PDB file of N, CA, C and O in Angstrom:
ATOM      1  N   MET L  18      -1.693  11.975  -0.636  1.00 81.00           N
ATOM      2  CA  MET L  18      -1.910  10.772  -1.429  1.00 81.00           C
ATOM      3  C   MET L  18      -3.409  10.613  -1.645  1.00 81.00           C
ATOM      4  O   MET L  18      -4.205  10.807  -0.744  1.00 81.00           O
ATOM      5  N   SER L  19      -3.750  10.274  -2.866  1.00 92.00           N
ATOM      6  CA  SER L  19      -5.140   9.906  -3.120  1.00 92.00           C
ATOM      7  C   SER L  19      -5.194   8.385  -3.154  1.00 92.00           C
ATOM      8  O   SER L  19      -4.250   7.727  -3.592  1.00 92.00           O
ATOM      9  N   ARG L  20      -6.266   7.839  -2.650  1.00 95.00           N
ATOM     10  CA  ARG L  20      -6.417   6.376  -2.607  1.00 95.00           C
ATOM     11  C   ARG L  20      -7.898   6.074  -2.815  1.00 95.00           C
ATOM     12  O   ARG L  20      -8.747   6.556  -2.068  1.00 95.00           O
ATOM     13  N   HIS L  21      -8.175   5.290  -3.853  1.00 97.00           N
ATOM     14  CA  HIS L  21      -9.546   4.946  -4.202  1.00 97.00           C
ATOM     15  C   HIS L  21      -9.651   3.441  -4.345  1.00 97.00           C
ATOM     16  O   HIS L  21      -8.679   2.780  -4.714  1.00 97.00           O
ATOM     17  N   SER L  22     -10.820   2.905  -4.076  1.00 95.00           N
ATOM     18  CA  SER L  22     -10.996   1.456  -4.249  1.00 95.00           C
ATOM     19  C   SER L  22     -12.268   1.178  -5.028  1.00 95.00           C
ATOM     20  O   SER L  22     -13.247   1.920  -4.948  1.00 95.00           O
ATOM     21  N   LEU L  23     -12.193   0.104  -5.814  1.00 95.00           N
ATOM     22  CA  LEU L  23     -13.316  -0.334  -6.635  1.00 95.00           C
ATOM     23  C   LEU L  23     -13.500  -1.835  -6.454  1.00 95.00           C
ATOM     24  O   LEU L  23     -12.519  -2.582  -6.475  1.00 95.00           O
ATOM     25  N   ALA L  24     -14.731  -2.261  -6.290  1.00 94.00           N
ATOM     26  CA  ALA L  24     -15.028  -3.692  -6.275  1.00 94.00           C
ATOM     27  C   ALA L  24     -15.079  -4.157  -7.723  1.00 94.00           C
ATOM     28  O   ALA L  24     -15.793  -3.588  -8.541  1.00 94.00           O
ATOM     29  N   LEU L  25     -14.303  -5.167  -8.043  1.00 95.00           N
ATOM     30  CA  LEU L  25     -14.256  -5.702  -9.400  1.00 95.00           C
ATOM     31  C   LEU L  25     -15.271  -6.823  -9.569  1.00 95.00           C
ATOM     32  O   LEU L  25     -15.594  -7.513  -8.601  1.00 95.00           O
ATOM     33  N   PRO L  26     -15.764  -7.035 -10.779  1.00 93.00           N
ATOM     34  CA  PRO L  26     -16.745  -8.097 -11.015  1.00 93.00           C
ATOM     35  C   PRO L  26     -16.241  -9.491 -10.629  1.00 93.00           C
ATOM     36  O   PRO L  26     -17.030 -10.357 -10.290  1.00 93.00           O
ATOM     37  N   CYS L  27     -14.931  -9.679 -10.636  1.00 90.00           N
ATOM     38  CA  CYS L  27     -14.361 -10.990 -10.304  1.00 90.00           C
ATOM     39  C   CYS L  27     -14.338 -11.240  -8.800  1.00 90.00           C
ATOM     40  O   CYS L  27     -13.984 -12.330  -8.350  1.00 90.00           O
ATOM     41  N   GLY L  28     -14.698 -10.230  -7.995  1.00 91.00           N
ATOM     42  CA  GLY L  28     -14.705 -10.384  -6.545  1.00 91.00           C
ATOM     43  C   GLY L  28     -13.496  -9.776  -5.861  1.00 91.00           C
ATOM     44  O   GLY L  28     -13.460  -9.659  -4.644  1.00 91.00           O
ATOM     45  N   SER L  29     -12.491  -9.382  -6.621  1.00 95.00           N
ATOM     46  CA  SER L  29     -11.301  -8.736  -6.068  1.00 95.00           C
ATOM     47  C   SER L  29     -11.580  -7.250  -5.861  1.00 95.00           C
ATOM     48  O   SER L  29     -12.599  -6.730  -6.303  1.00 95.00           O
ATOM     49  N   THR L  30     -10.645  -6.580  -5.198  1.00 96.00           N
ATOM     50  CA  THR L  30     -10.749  -5.143  -4.982  1.00 96.00           C
ATOM     51  C   THR L  30      -9.557  -4.455  -5.614  1.00 96.00           C
ATOM     52  O   THR L  30      -8.412  -4.842  -5.378  1.00 96.00           O
ATOM     53  N   LEU L  31      -9.827  -3.445  -6.422  1.00 96.00           N
ATOM     54  CA  LEU L  31      -8.787  -2.634  -7.034  1.00 96.00           C
ATOM     55  C   LEU L  31      -8.595  -1.393  -6.182  1.00 96.00           C
ATOM     56  O   LEU L  31      -9.558  -0.701  -5.860  1.00 96.00           O
ATOM     57  N   VAL L  32      -7.361  -1.126  -5.806  1.00 96.00           N
ATOM     58  CA  VAL L  32      -7.011   0.089  -5.079  1.00 96.00           C
ATOM     59  C   VAL L  32      -6.030   0.843  -5.976  1.00 96.00           C
ATOM     60  O   VAL L  32      -5.069   0.254  -6.476  1.00 96.00           O
ATOM     61  N   TYR L  33      -6.281   2.120  -6.193  1.00 97.00           N
ATOM     62  CA  TYR L  33      -5.430   2.907  -7.081  1.00 97.00           C
ATOM     63  C   TYR L  33      -5.413   4.350  -6.609  1.00 97.00           C
ATOM     64  O   TYR L  33      -6.249   4.770  -5.807  1.00 97.00           O
ATOM     65  N   GLY L  34      -4.456   5.104  -7.102  1.00 96.00           N
ATOM     66  CA  GLY L  34      -4.396   6.509  -6.756  1.00 96.00           C
ATOM     67  C   GLY L  34      -3.095   7.137  -7.178  1.00 96.00           C
ATOM     68  O   GLY L  34      -2.372   6.593  -8.012  1.00 96.00           O
ATOM     69  N   PHE L  35      -2.804   8.282  -6.560  1.00 95.00           N
ATOM     70  CA  PHE L  35      -1.590   9.030  -6.866  1.00 95.00           C
ATOM     71  C   PHE L  35      -0.894   9.358  -5.562  1.00 95.00           C
ATOM     72  O   PHE L  35      -1.502   9.913  -4.650  1.00 95.00           O
ATOM     73  N   ASP L  36       0.377   9.000  -5.478  1.00 93.00           N
ATOM     74  CA  ASP L  36       1.187   9.286  -4.299  1.00 93.00           C
ATOM     75  C   ASP L  36       1.937  10.593  -4.565  1.00 93.00           C
ATOM     76  O   ASP L  36       2.904  10.623  -5.327  1.00 93.00           O
ATOM     77  N   ARG L  37       1.471  11.673  -3.965  1.00 90.00           N
ATOM     78  CA  ARG L  37       2.056  12.995  -4.230  1.00 90.00           C
ATOM     79  C   ARG L  37       3.520  13.096  -3.795  1.00 90.00           C
ATOM     80  O   ARG L  37       4.338  13.603  -4.558  1.00 90.00           O
ATOM     81  N   PRO L  38       3.882  12.658  -2.581  1.00 90.00           N
ATOM     82  CA  PRO L  38       5.295  12.797  -2.188  1.00 90.00           C
ATOM     83  C   PRO L  38       6.257  12.077  -3.138  1.00 90.00           C
ATOM     84  O   PRO L  38       7.351  12.554  -3.406  1.00 90.00           O
ATOM     85  N   CYS L  39       5.846  10.943  -3.651  1.00 90.00           N
ATOM     86  CA  CYS L  39       6.716  10.173  -4.555  1.00 90.00           C
ATOM     87  C   CYS L  39       6.446  10.497  -6.027  1.00 90.00           C
ATOM     88  O   CYS L  39       7.185  10.050  -6.903  1.00 90.00           O
ATOM     89  N   SER L  40       5.377  11.233  -6.297  1.00 90.00           N
ATOM     90  CA  SER L  40       4.993  11.640  -7.658  1.00 90.00           C
ATOM     91  C   SER L  40       4.793  10.463  -8.607  1.00 90.00           C
ATOM     92  O   SER L  40       5.310  10.454  -9.723  1.00 90.00           O
ATOM     93  N   PHE L  41       4.045   9.451  -8.135  1.00 94.00           N
ATOM     94  CA  PHE L  41       3.711   8.348  -9.032  1.00 94.00           C
ATOM     95  C   PHE L  41       2.316   7.823  -8.754  1.00 94.00           C
ATOM     96  O   PHE L  41       1.760   8.028  -7.685  1.00 94.00           O
ATOM     97  N   TYR L  42       1.770   7.166  -9.759  1.00 96.00           N
ATOM     98  CA  TYR L  42       0.487   6.482  -9.645  1.00 96.00           C
ATOM     99  C   TYR L  42       0.749   5.083  -9.096  1.00 96.00           C
ATOM    100  O   TYR L  42       1.856   4.549  -9.226  1.00 96.00           O
ATOM    101  N   PHE L  43      -0.271   4.487  -8.506  1.00 96.00           N
ATOM    102  CA  PHE L  43      -0.130   3.106  -8.046  1.00 96.00           C
ATOM    103  C   PHE L  43      -1.420   2.341  -8.292  1.00 96.00           C
ATOM    104  O   PHE L  43      -2.504   2.929  -8.375  1.00 96.00           O
ATOM    105  N   VAL L  44      -1.282   1.035  -8.458  1.00 97.00           N
ATOM    106  CA  VAL L  44      -2.401   0.125  -8.650  1.00 97.00           C
ATOM    107  C   VAL L  44      -2.117  -1.105  -7.794  1.00 97.00           C
ATOM    108  O   VAL L  44      -0.999  -1.633  -7.812  1.00 97.00           O
ATOM    109  N   GLN L  45      -3.112  -1.533  -7.025  1.00 97.00           N
ATOM    110  CA  GLN L  45      -2.997  -2.751  -6.218  1.00 97.00           C
ATOM    111  C   GLN L  45      -4.299  -3.525  -6.352  1.00 97.00           C
ATOM    112  O   GLN L  45      -5.372  -2.929  -6.365  1.00 97.00           O
ATOM    113  N   VAL L  46      -4.193  -4.834  -6.432  1.00 97.00           N
ATOM    114  CA  VAL L  46      -5.378  -5.688  -6.486  1.00 97.00           C
ATOM    115  C   VAL L  46      -5.321  -6.647  -5.307  1.00 97.00           C
ATOM    116  O   VAL L  46      -4.319  -7.347  -5.107  1.00 97.00           O
ATOM    117  N   TYR L  47      -6.390  -6.637  -4.518  1.00 96.00           N
ATOM    118  CA  TYR L  47      -6.505  -7.515  -3.350  1.00 96.00           C
ATOM    119  C   TYR L  47      -7.549  -8.585  -3.650  1.00 96.00           C
ATOM    120  O   TYR L  47      -8.632  -8.282  -4.129  1.00 96.00           O
ATOM    121  N   VAL L  48      -7.201  -9.820  -3.356  1.00 95.00           N
ATOM    122  CA  VAL L  48      -8.076 -10.957  -3.630  1.00 95.00           C
ATOM    123  C   VAL L  48      -8.601 -11.517  -2.308  1.00 95.00           C
ATOM    124  O   VAL L  48      -7.814 -11.797  -1.392  1.00 95.00           O
ATOM    125  N   ASN L  49      -9.911 -11.667  -2.227  1.00 86.00           N
ATOM    126  CA  ASN L  49     -10.563 -12.308  -1.078  1.00 86.00           C
ATOM    127  C   ASN L  49     -10.114 -11.760   0.269  1.00 86.00           C
ATOM    128  O   ASN L  49      -9.894 -12.512   1.212  1.00 86.00           O
ATOM    129  N   GLY L  50      -9.936 -10.462   0.374  1.00 74.00           N
ATOM    130  CA  GLY L  50      -9.609  -9.836   1.643  1.00 74.00           C
ATOM    131  C   GLY L  50      -8.201 -10.103   2.139  1.00 74.00           C
ATOM    132  O   GLY L  50      -7.907  -9.862   3.311  1.00 74.00           O
ATOM    133  N   GLN L  51      -7.318 -10.617   1.298  1.00 87.00           N
ATOM    134  CA  GLN L  51      -5.935 -10.852   1.718  1.00 87.00           C
ATOM    135  C   GLN L  51      -5.279  -9.528   2.081  1.00 87.00           C
ATOM    136  O   GLN L  51      -5.605  -8.476   1.529  1.00 87.00           O
ATOM    137  N   GLU L  52      -4.327  -9.587   3.012  1.00 90.00           N
ATOM    138  CA  GLU L  52      -3.647  -8.368   3.425  1.00 90.00           C
ATOM    139  C   GLU L  52      -2.637  -7.880   2.391  1.00 90.00           C
ATOM    140  O   GLU L  52      -2.476  -6.685   2.198  1.00 90.00           O
ATOM    141  N   ALA L  53      -1.944  -8.798   1.743  1.00 95.00           N
ATOM    142  CA  ALA L  53      -0.951  -8.424   0.733  1.00 95.00           C
ATOM    143  C   ALA L  53      -1.619  -8.404  -0.645  1.00 95.00           C
ATOM    144  O   ALA L  53      -2.425  -9.280  -0.957  1.00 95.00           O
ATOM    145  N   PRO L  54      -1.284  -7.417  -1.463  1.00 96.00           N
ATOM    146  CA  PRO L  54      -1.888  -7.377  -2.795  1.00 96.00           C
ATOM    147  C   PRO L  54      -1.406  -8.538  -3.667  1.00 96.00           C
ATOM    148  O   PRO L  54      -0.247  -8.939  -3.605  1.00 96.00           O
ATOM    149  N   ALA L  55      -2.312  -9.053  -4.481  1.00 95.00           N
ATOM    150  CA  ALA L  55      -1.970 -10.108  -5.435  1.00 95.00           C
ATOM    151  C   ALA L  55      -1.275  -9.508  -6.647  1.00 95.00           C
ATOM    152  O   ALA L  55      -0.549 -10.199  -7.360  1.00 95.00           O
ATOM    153  N   TYR L  56      -1.504  -8.228  -6.887  1.00 95.00           N
ATOM    154  CA  TYR L  56      -0.874  -7.512  -8.003  1.00 95.00           C
ATOM    155  C   TYR L  56      -0.632  -6.090  -7.537  1.00 95.00           C
ATOM    156  O   TYR L  56      -1.471  -5.497  -6.867  1.00 95.00           O
ATOM    157  N   GLU L  57       0.522  -5.557  -7.879  1.00 96.00           N
ATOM    158  CA  GLU L  57       0.773  -4.146  -7.599  1.00 96.00           C
ATOM    159  C   GLU L  57       1.788  -3.595  -8.584  1.00 96.00           C
ATOM    160  O   GLU L  57       2.662  -4.316  -9.077  1.00 96.00           O
ATOM    161  N   ALA L  58       1.596  -2.330  -8.898  1.00 97.00           N
ATOM    162  CA  ALA L  58       2.501  -1.627  -9.804  1.00 97.00           C
ATOM    163  C   ALA L  58       2.449  -0.146  -9.454  1.00 97.00           C
ATOM    164  O   ALA L  58       1.448   0.349  -8.944  1.00 97.00           O
ATOM    165  N   ASP L  59       3.553   0.537  -9.707  1.00 96.00           N
ATOM    166  CA  ASP L  59       3.566   1.983  -9.526  1.00 96.00           C
ATOM    167  C   ASP L  59       4.458   2.595 -10.594  1.00 96.00           C
ATOM    168  O   ASP L  59       5.263   1.908 -11.207  1.00 96.00           O
ATOM    169  N   GLY L  60       4.229   3.877 -10.823  1.00 94.00           N
ATOM    170  CA  GLY L  60       5.001   4.586 -11.831  1.00 94.00           C
ATOM    171  C   GLY L  60       4.155   5.636 -12.515  1.00 94.00           C
ATOM    172  O   GLY L  60       3.249   6.200 -11.905  1.00 94.00           O
ATOM    173  N   PRO L  61       4.408   5.874 -13.802  1.00 93.00           N
ATOM    174  CA  PRO L  61       3.617   6.872 -14.523  1.00 93.00           C
ATOM    175  C   PRO L  61       2.166   6.406 -14.691  1.00 93.00           C
ATOM    176  O   PRO L  61       1.832   5.262 -14.369  1.00 93.00           O
ATOM    177  N   ALA L  62       1.352   7.272 -15.224  1.00 91.00           N
ATOM    178  CA  ALA L  62      -0.077   6.973 -15.396  1.00 91.00           C
ATOM    179  C   ALA L  62      -0.312   5.689 -16.185  1.00 91.00           C
ATOM    180  O   ALA L  62      -1.357   5.062 -16.043  1.00 91.00           O
ATOM    181  N   SER L  63       0.664   5.278 -16.963  1.00 91.00           N
ATOM    182  CA  SER L  63       0.496   4.060 -17.767  1.00 91.00           C
ATOM    183  C   SER L  63       0.258   2.816 -16.915  1.00 91.00           C
ATOM    184  O   SER L  63      -0.243   1.822 -17.425  1.00 91.00           O
ATOM    185  N   VAL L  64       0.544   2.871 -15.607  1.00 94.00           N
ATOM    186  CA  VAL L  64       0.250   1.688 -14.777  1.00 94.00           C
ATOM    187  C   VAL L  64      -1.251   1.407 -14.751  1.00 94.00           C
ATOM    188  O   VAL L  64      -1.648   0.243 -14.653  1.00 94.00           O
ATOM    189  N   LEU L  65      -2.074   2.442 -14.861  1.00 94.00           N
ATOM    190  CA  LEU L  65      -3.527   2.237 -14.910  1.00 94.00           C
ATOM    191  C   LEU L  65      -3.928   1.538 -16.202  1.00 94.00           C
ATOM    192  O   LEU L  65      -4.724   0.605 -16.201  1.00 94.00           O
ATOM    193  N   TRP L  66      -3.371   2.007 -17.324  1.00 93.00           N
ATOM    194  CA  TRP L  66      -3.713   1.412 -18.620  1.00 93.00           C
ATOM    195  C   TRP L  66      -3.177  -0.021 -18.706  1.00 93.00           C
ATOM    196  O   TRP L  66      -3.841  -0.892 -19.260  1.00 93.00           O
ATOM    197  N   ASN L  67      -1.968  -0.245 -18.171  1.00 95.00           N
ATOM    198  CA  ASN L  67      -1.403  -1.596 -18.196  1.00 95.00           C
ATOM    199  C   ASN L  67      -2.267  -2.566 -17.395  1.00 95.00           C
ATOM    200  O   ASN L  67      -2.513  -3.690 -17.821  1.00 95.00           O
ATOM    201  N   TRP L  68      -2.727  -2.128 -16.217  1.00 96.00           N
ATOM    202  CA  TRP L  68      -3.593  -2.996 -15.421  1.00 96.00           C
ATOM    203  C   TRP L  68      -4.891  -3.280 -16.179  1.00 96.00           C
ATOM    204  O   TRP L  68      -5.344  -4.418 -16.231  1.00 96.00           O
ATOM    205  N   ALA L  69      -5.493  -2.232 -16.772  1.00 96.00           N
ATOM    206  CA  ALA L  69      -6.750  -2.412 -17.507  1.00 96.00           C
ATOM    207  C   ALA L  69      -6.567  -3.410 -18.645  1.00 96.00           C
ATOM    208  O   ALA L  69      -7.432  -4.267 -18.877  1.00 96.00           O
ATOM    209  N   ASP L  70      -5.441  -3.331 -19.339  1.00 96.00           N
ATOM    210  CA  ASP L  70      -5.165  -4.265 -20.428  1.00 96.00           C
ATOM    211  C   ASP L  70      -5.037  -5.697 -19.895  1.00 96.00           C
ATOM    212  O   ASP L  70      -5.626  -6.625 -20.451  1.00 96.00           O
ATOM    213  N   LYS L  71      -4.292  -5.870 -18.820  1.00 96.00           N
ATOM    214  CA  LYS L  71      -4.114  -7.214 -18.233  1.00 96.00           C
ATOM    215  C   LYS L  71      -5.445  -7.784 -17.740  1.00 96.00           C
ATOM    216  O   LYS L  71      -5.732  -8.958 -17.938  1.00 96.00           O
ATOM    217  N   TYR L  72      -6.258  -6.949 -17.095  1.00 95.00           N
ATOM    218  CA  TYR L  72      -7.546  -7.417 -16.582  1.00 95.00           C
ATOM    219  C   TYR L  72      -8.464  -7.796 -17.744  1.00 95.00           C
ATOM    220  O   TYR L  72      -9.151  -8.810 -17.696  1.00 95.00           O
ATOM    221  N   ALA L  73      -8.471  -6.969 -18.780  1.00 96.00           N
ATOM    222  CA  ALA L  73      -9.310  -7.256 -19.948  1.00 96.00           C
ATOM    223  C   ALA L  73      -8.907  -8.583 -20.589  1.00 96.00           C
ATOM    224  O   ALA L  73      -9.763  -9.411 -20.921  1.00 96.00           O
ATOM    225  N   ARG L  74      -7.625  -8.803 -20.740  1.00 96.00           N
ATOM    226  CA  ARG L  74      -7.149 -10.061 -21.336  1.00 96.00           C
ATOM    227  C   ARG L  74      -7.494 -11.263 -20.457  1.00 96.00           C
ATOM    228  O   ARG L  74      -7.881 -12.315 -20.958  1.00 96.00           O
ATOM    229  N   ALA L  75      -7.344 -11.099 -19.139  1.00 94.00           N
ATOM    230  CA  ALA L  75      -7.596 -12.210 -18.221  1.00 94.00           C
ATOM    231  C   ALA L  75      -9.074 -12.580 -18.141  1.00 94.00           C
ATOM    232  O   ALA L  75      -9.424 -13.742 -17.961  1.00 94.00           O
ATOM    233  N   THR L  76      -9.944 -11.588 -18.289  1.00 94.00           N
ATOM    234  CA  THR L  76     -11.376 -11.832 -18.133  1.00 94.00           C
ATOM    235  C   THR L  76     -12.121 -11.947 -19.458  1.00 94.00           C
ATOM    236  O   THR L  76     -13.276 -12.351 -19.481  1.00 94.00           O
ATOM    237  N   GLY L  77     -11.470 -11.539 -20.538  1.00 96.00           N
ATOM    238  CA  GLY L  77     -12.136 -11.545 -21.843  1.00 96.00           C
ATOM    239  C   GLY L  77     -13.055 -10.354 -22.057  1.00 96.00           C
ATOM    240  O   GLY L  77     -13.805 -10.304 -23.031  1.00 96.00           O
ATOM    241  N   MET L  78     -13.004  -9.383 -21.147  1.00 95.00           N
ATOM    242  CA  MET L  78     -13.812  -8.168 -21.290  1.00 95.00           C
ATOM    243  C   MET L  78     -13.134  -7.209 -22.256  1.00 95.00           C
ATOM    244  O   MET L  78     -11.906  -7.161 -22.310  1.00 95.00           O
ATOM    245  N   PRO L  79     -13.904  -6.417 -22.973  1.00 97.00           N
ATOM    246  CA  PRO L  79     -13.291  -5.359 -23.777  1.00 97.00           C
ATOM    247  C   PRO L  79     -12.611  -4.341 -22.846  1.00 97.00           C
ATOM    248  O   PRO L  79     -13.136  -4.023 -21.769  1.00 97.00           O
ATOM    249  N   GLU L  80     -11.450  -3.849 -23.254  1.00 94.00           N
ATOM    250  CA  GLU L  80     -10.714  -2.912 -22.406  1.00 94.00           C
ATOM    251  C   GLU L  80     -11.544  -1.659 -22.099  1.00 94.00           C
ATOM    252  O   GLU L  80     -11.456  -1.107 -21.008  1.00 94.00           O
ATOM    253  N   LYS L  81     -12.366  -1.227 -23.031  1.00 95.00           N
ATOM    254  CA  LYS L  81     -13.225  -0.055 -22.804  1.00 95.00           C
ATOM    255  C   LYS L  81     -14.132  -0.279 -21.596  1.00 95.00           C
ATOM    256  O   LYS L  81     -14.325   0.617 -20.777  1.00 95.00           O
ATOM    257  N   GLU L  82     -14.684  -1.485 -21.456  1.00 96.00           N
ATOM    258  CA  GLU L  82     -15.541  -1.789 -20.303  1.00 96.00           C
ATOM    259  C   GLU L  82     -14.747  -1.764 -19.000  1.00 96.00           C
ATOM    260  O   GLU L  82     -15.259  -1.348 -17.965  1.00 96.00           O
ATOM    261  N   VAL L  83     -13.514  -2.213 -19.057  1.00 96.00           N
ATOM    262  CA  VAL L  83     -12.668  -2.186 -17.860  1.00 96.00           C
ATOM    263  C   VAL L  83     -12.373  -0.740 -17.477  1.00 96.00           C
ATOM    264  O   VAL L  83     -12.465  -0.374 -16.303  1.00 96.00           O
ATOM    265  N   LEU L  84     -12.062   0.096 -18.447  1.00 95.00           N
ATOM    266  CA  LEU L  84     -11.792   1.503 -18.151  1.00 95.00           C
ATOM    267  C   LEU L  84     -13.025   2.212 -17.614  1.00 95.00           C
ATOM    268  O   LEU L  84     -12.907   3.184 -16.866  1.00 95.00           O
ATOM    269  N   ASP L  85     -14.212   1.711 -17.958  1.00 95.00           N
ATOM    270  CA  ASP L  85     -15.455   2.292 -17.436  1.00 95.00           C
ATOM    271  C   ASP L  85     -15.615   2.067 -15.933  1.00 95.00           C
ATOM    272  O   ASP L  85     -16.454   2.705 -15.303  1.00 95.00           O
ATOM    273  N   PHE L  86     -14.810   1.195 -15.329  1.00 95.00           N
ATOM    274  CA  PHE L  86     -14.839   1.014 -13.871  1.00 95.00           C
ATOM    275  C   PHE L  86     -14.427   2.314 -13.171  1.00 95.00           C
ATOM    276  O   PHE L  86     -14.878   2.596 -12.072  1.00 95.00           O
ATOM    277  N   PHE L  87     -13.526   3.062 -13.798  1.00 95.00           N
ATOM    278  CA  PHE L  87     -12.960   4.265 -13.195  1.00 95.00           C
ATOM    279  C   PHE L  87     -13.882   5.461 -13.416  1.00 95.00           C
ATOM    280  O   PHE L  87     -14.461   5.603 -14.490  1.00 95.00           O
ATOM    281  N   PRO L  88     -13.995   6.359 -12.439  1.00 96.00           N
ATOM    282  CA  PRO L  88     -14.734   7.605 -12.667  1.00 96.00           C
ATOM    283  C   PRO L  88     -14.058   8.408 -13.785  1.00 96.00           C
ATOM    284  O   PRO L  88     -12.828   8.411 -13.916  1.00 96.00           O
ATOM    285  N   ASP L  89     -14.863   9.103 -14.567  1.00 95.00           N
ATOM    286  CA  ASP L  89     -14.340   9.873 -15.696  1.00 95.00           C
ATOM    287  C   ASP L  89     -13.274  10.886 -15.279  1.00 95.00           C
ATOM    288  O   ASP L  89     -12.255  11.036 -15.963  1.00 95.00           O
ATOM    289  N   ASP L  90     -13.487  11.572 -14.159  1.00 95.00           N
ATOM    290  CA  ASP L  90     -12.505  12.585 -13.757  1.00 95.00           C
ATOM    291  C   ASP L  90     -11.161  11.955 -13.389  1.00 95.00           C
ATOM    292  O   ASP L  90     -10.116  12.561 -13.596  1.00 95.00           O
ATOM    293  N   HIS L  91     -11.161  10.723 -12.901  1.00 95.00           N
ATOM    294  CA  HIS L  91      -9.900  10.051 -12.586  1.00 95.00           C
ATOM    295  C   HIS L  91      -9.161   9.681 -13.871  1.00 95.00           C
ATOM    296  O   HIS L  91      -7.935   9.820 -13.949  1.00 95.00           O
ATOM    297  N   LEU L  92      -9.897   9.224 -14.863  1.00 93.00           N
ATOM    298  CA  LEU L  92      -9.262   8.897 -16.146  1.00 93.00           C
ATOM    299  C   LEU L  92      -8.699  10.155 -16.811  1.00 93.00           C
ATOM    300  O   LEU L  92      -7.608  10.126 -17.379  1.00 93.00           O
ATOM    301  N   LYS L  93      -9.431  11.257 -16.725  1.00 94.00           N
ATOM    302  CA  LYS L  93      -8.947  12.507 -17.324  1.00 94.00           C
ATOM    303  C   LYS L  93      -7.649  12.951 -16.658  1.00 94.00           C
ATOM    304  O   LYS L  93      -6.722  13.394 -17.330  1.00 94.00           O
ATOM    305  N   CYS L  94      -7.571  12.837 -15.347  1.00 93.00           N
ATOM    306  CA  CYS L  94      -6.334  13.180 -14.637  1.00 93.00           C
ATOM    307  C   CYS L  94      -5.186  12.292 -15.101  1.00 93.00           C
ATOM    308  O   CYS L  94      -4.071  12.779 -15.341  1.00 93.00           O
ATOM    309  N   ALA L  95      -5.449  11.010 -15.226  1.00 91.00           N
ATOM    310  CA  ALA L  95      -4.398  10.087 -15.650  1.00 91.00           C
ATOM    311  C   ALA L  95      -3.956  10.388 -17.083  1.00 91.00           C
ATOM    312  O   ALA L  95      -2.765  10.338 -17.405  1.00 91.00           O
ATOM    313  N   ILE L  96      -4.902  10.715 -17.960  1.00 91.00           N
ATOM    314  CA  ILE L  96      -4.555  11.058 -19.344  1.00 91.00           C
ATOM    315  C   ILE L  96      -3.650  12.292 -19.367  1.00 91.00           C
ATOM    316  O   ILE L  96      -2.682  12.350 -20.128  1.00 91.00           O
ATOM    317  N   LEU L  97      -3.957  13.268 -18.514  1.00 91.00           N
ATOM    318  CA  LEU L  97      -3.158  14.484 -18.460  1.00 91.00           C
ATOM    319  C   LEU L  97      -1.914  14.326 -17.583  1.00 91.00           C
ATOM    320  O   LEU L  97      -1.106  15.244 -17.458  1.00 91.00           O
ATOM    321  N   ASP L  98      -1.777  13.169 -16.943  1.00 87.00           N
ATOM    322  CA  ASP L  98      -0.661  12.859 -16.049  1.00 87.00           C
ATOM    323  C   ASP L  98      -0.569  13.877 -14.903  1.00 87.00           C
ATOM    324  O   ASP L  98       0.492  14.386 -14.583  1.00 87.00           O
ATOM    325  N   ILE L  99      -1.744  14.160 -14.325  1.00 90.00           N
ATOM    326  CA  ILE L  99      -1.801  15.034 -13.153  1.00 90.00           C
ATOM    327  C   ILE L  99      -2.381  14.221 -11.995  1.00 90.00           C
ATOM    328  O   ILE L  99      -3.013  13.185 -12.222  1.00 90.00           O
ATOM    329  N   PRO L 100      -2.162  14.642 -10.761  1.00 91.00           N
ATOM    330  CA  PRO L 100      -2.642  13.859  -9.618  1.00 91.00           C
ATOM    331  C   PRO L 100      -4.156  13.631  -9.645  1.00 91.00           C
ATOM    332  O   PRO L 100      -4.927  14.520  -9.989  1.00 91.00           O
ATOM    333  N   ILE L 101      -4.535  12.429  -9.271  1.00 92.00           N
ATOM    334  CA  ILE L 101      -5.958  12.098  -9.080  1.00 92.00           C
ATOM    335  C   ILE L 101      -6.372  12.693  -7.747  1.00 92.00           C
ATOM    336  O   ILE L 101      -5.680  12.510  -6.748  1.00 92.00           O
ATOM    337  N   PRO L 102      -7.484  13.417  -7.715  1.00 89.00           N
ATOM    338  CA  PRO L 102      -7.901  14.045  -6.450  1.00 89.00           C
ATOM    339  C   PRO L 102      -8.272  13.021  -5.384  1.00 89.00           C
ATOM    340  O   PRO L 102      -8.589  11.928  -5.627  1.00 89.00           O
TER     341      PRO L 102
END
């Protein structure tokens, strides 16, 4: 399993990656250090794009800026629907 975390400008933490045994991507958002995620989704690579769209709408940021949070190689893997390292 790959698991990566990003500090978001809103103060929350985004955790995302690829679960190899289950063959799906996952996205979780933790708010203020809570143990349970405030948002979570898993499935095909589209869960990353869906989260980016929701975050962009909620914050008023352009979706391109939200996608810039992710390292380029992670986005390329998701576009190709291959595991994120």
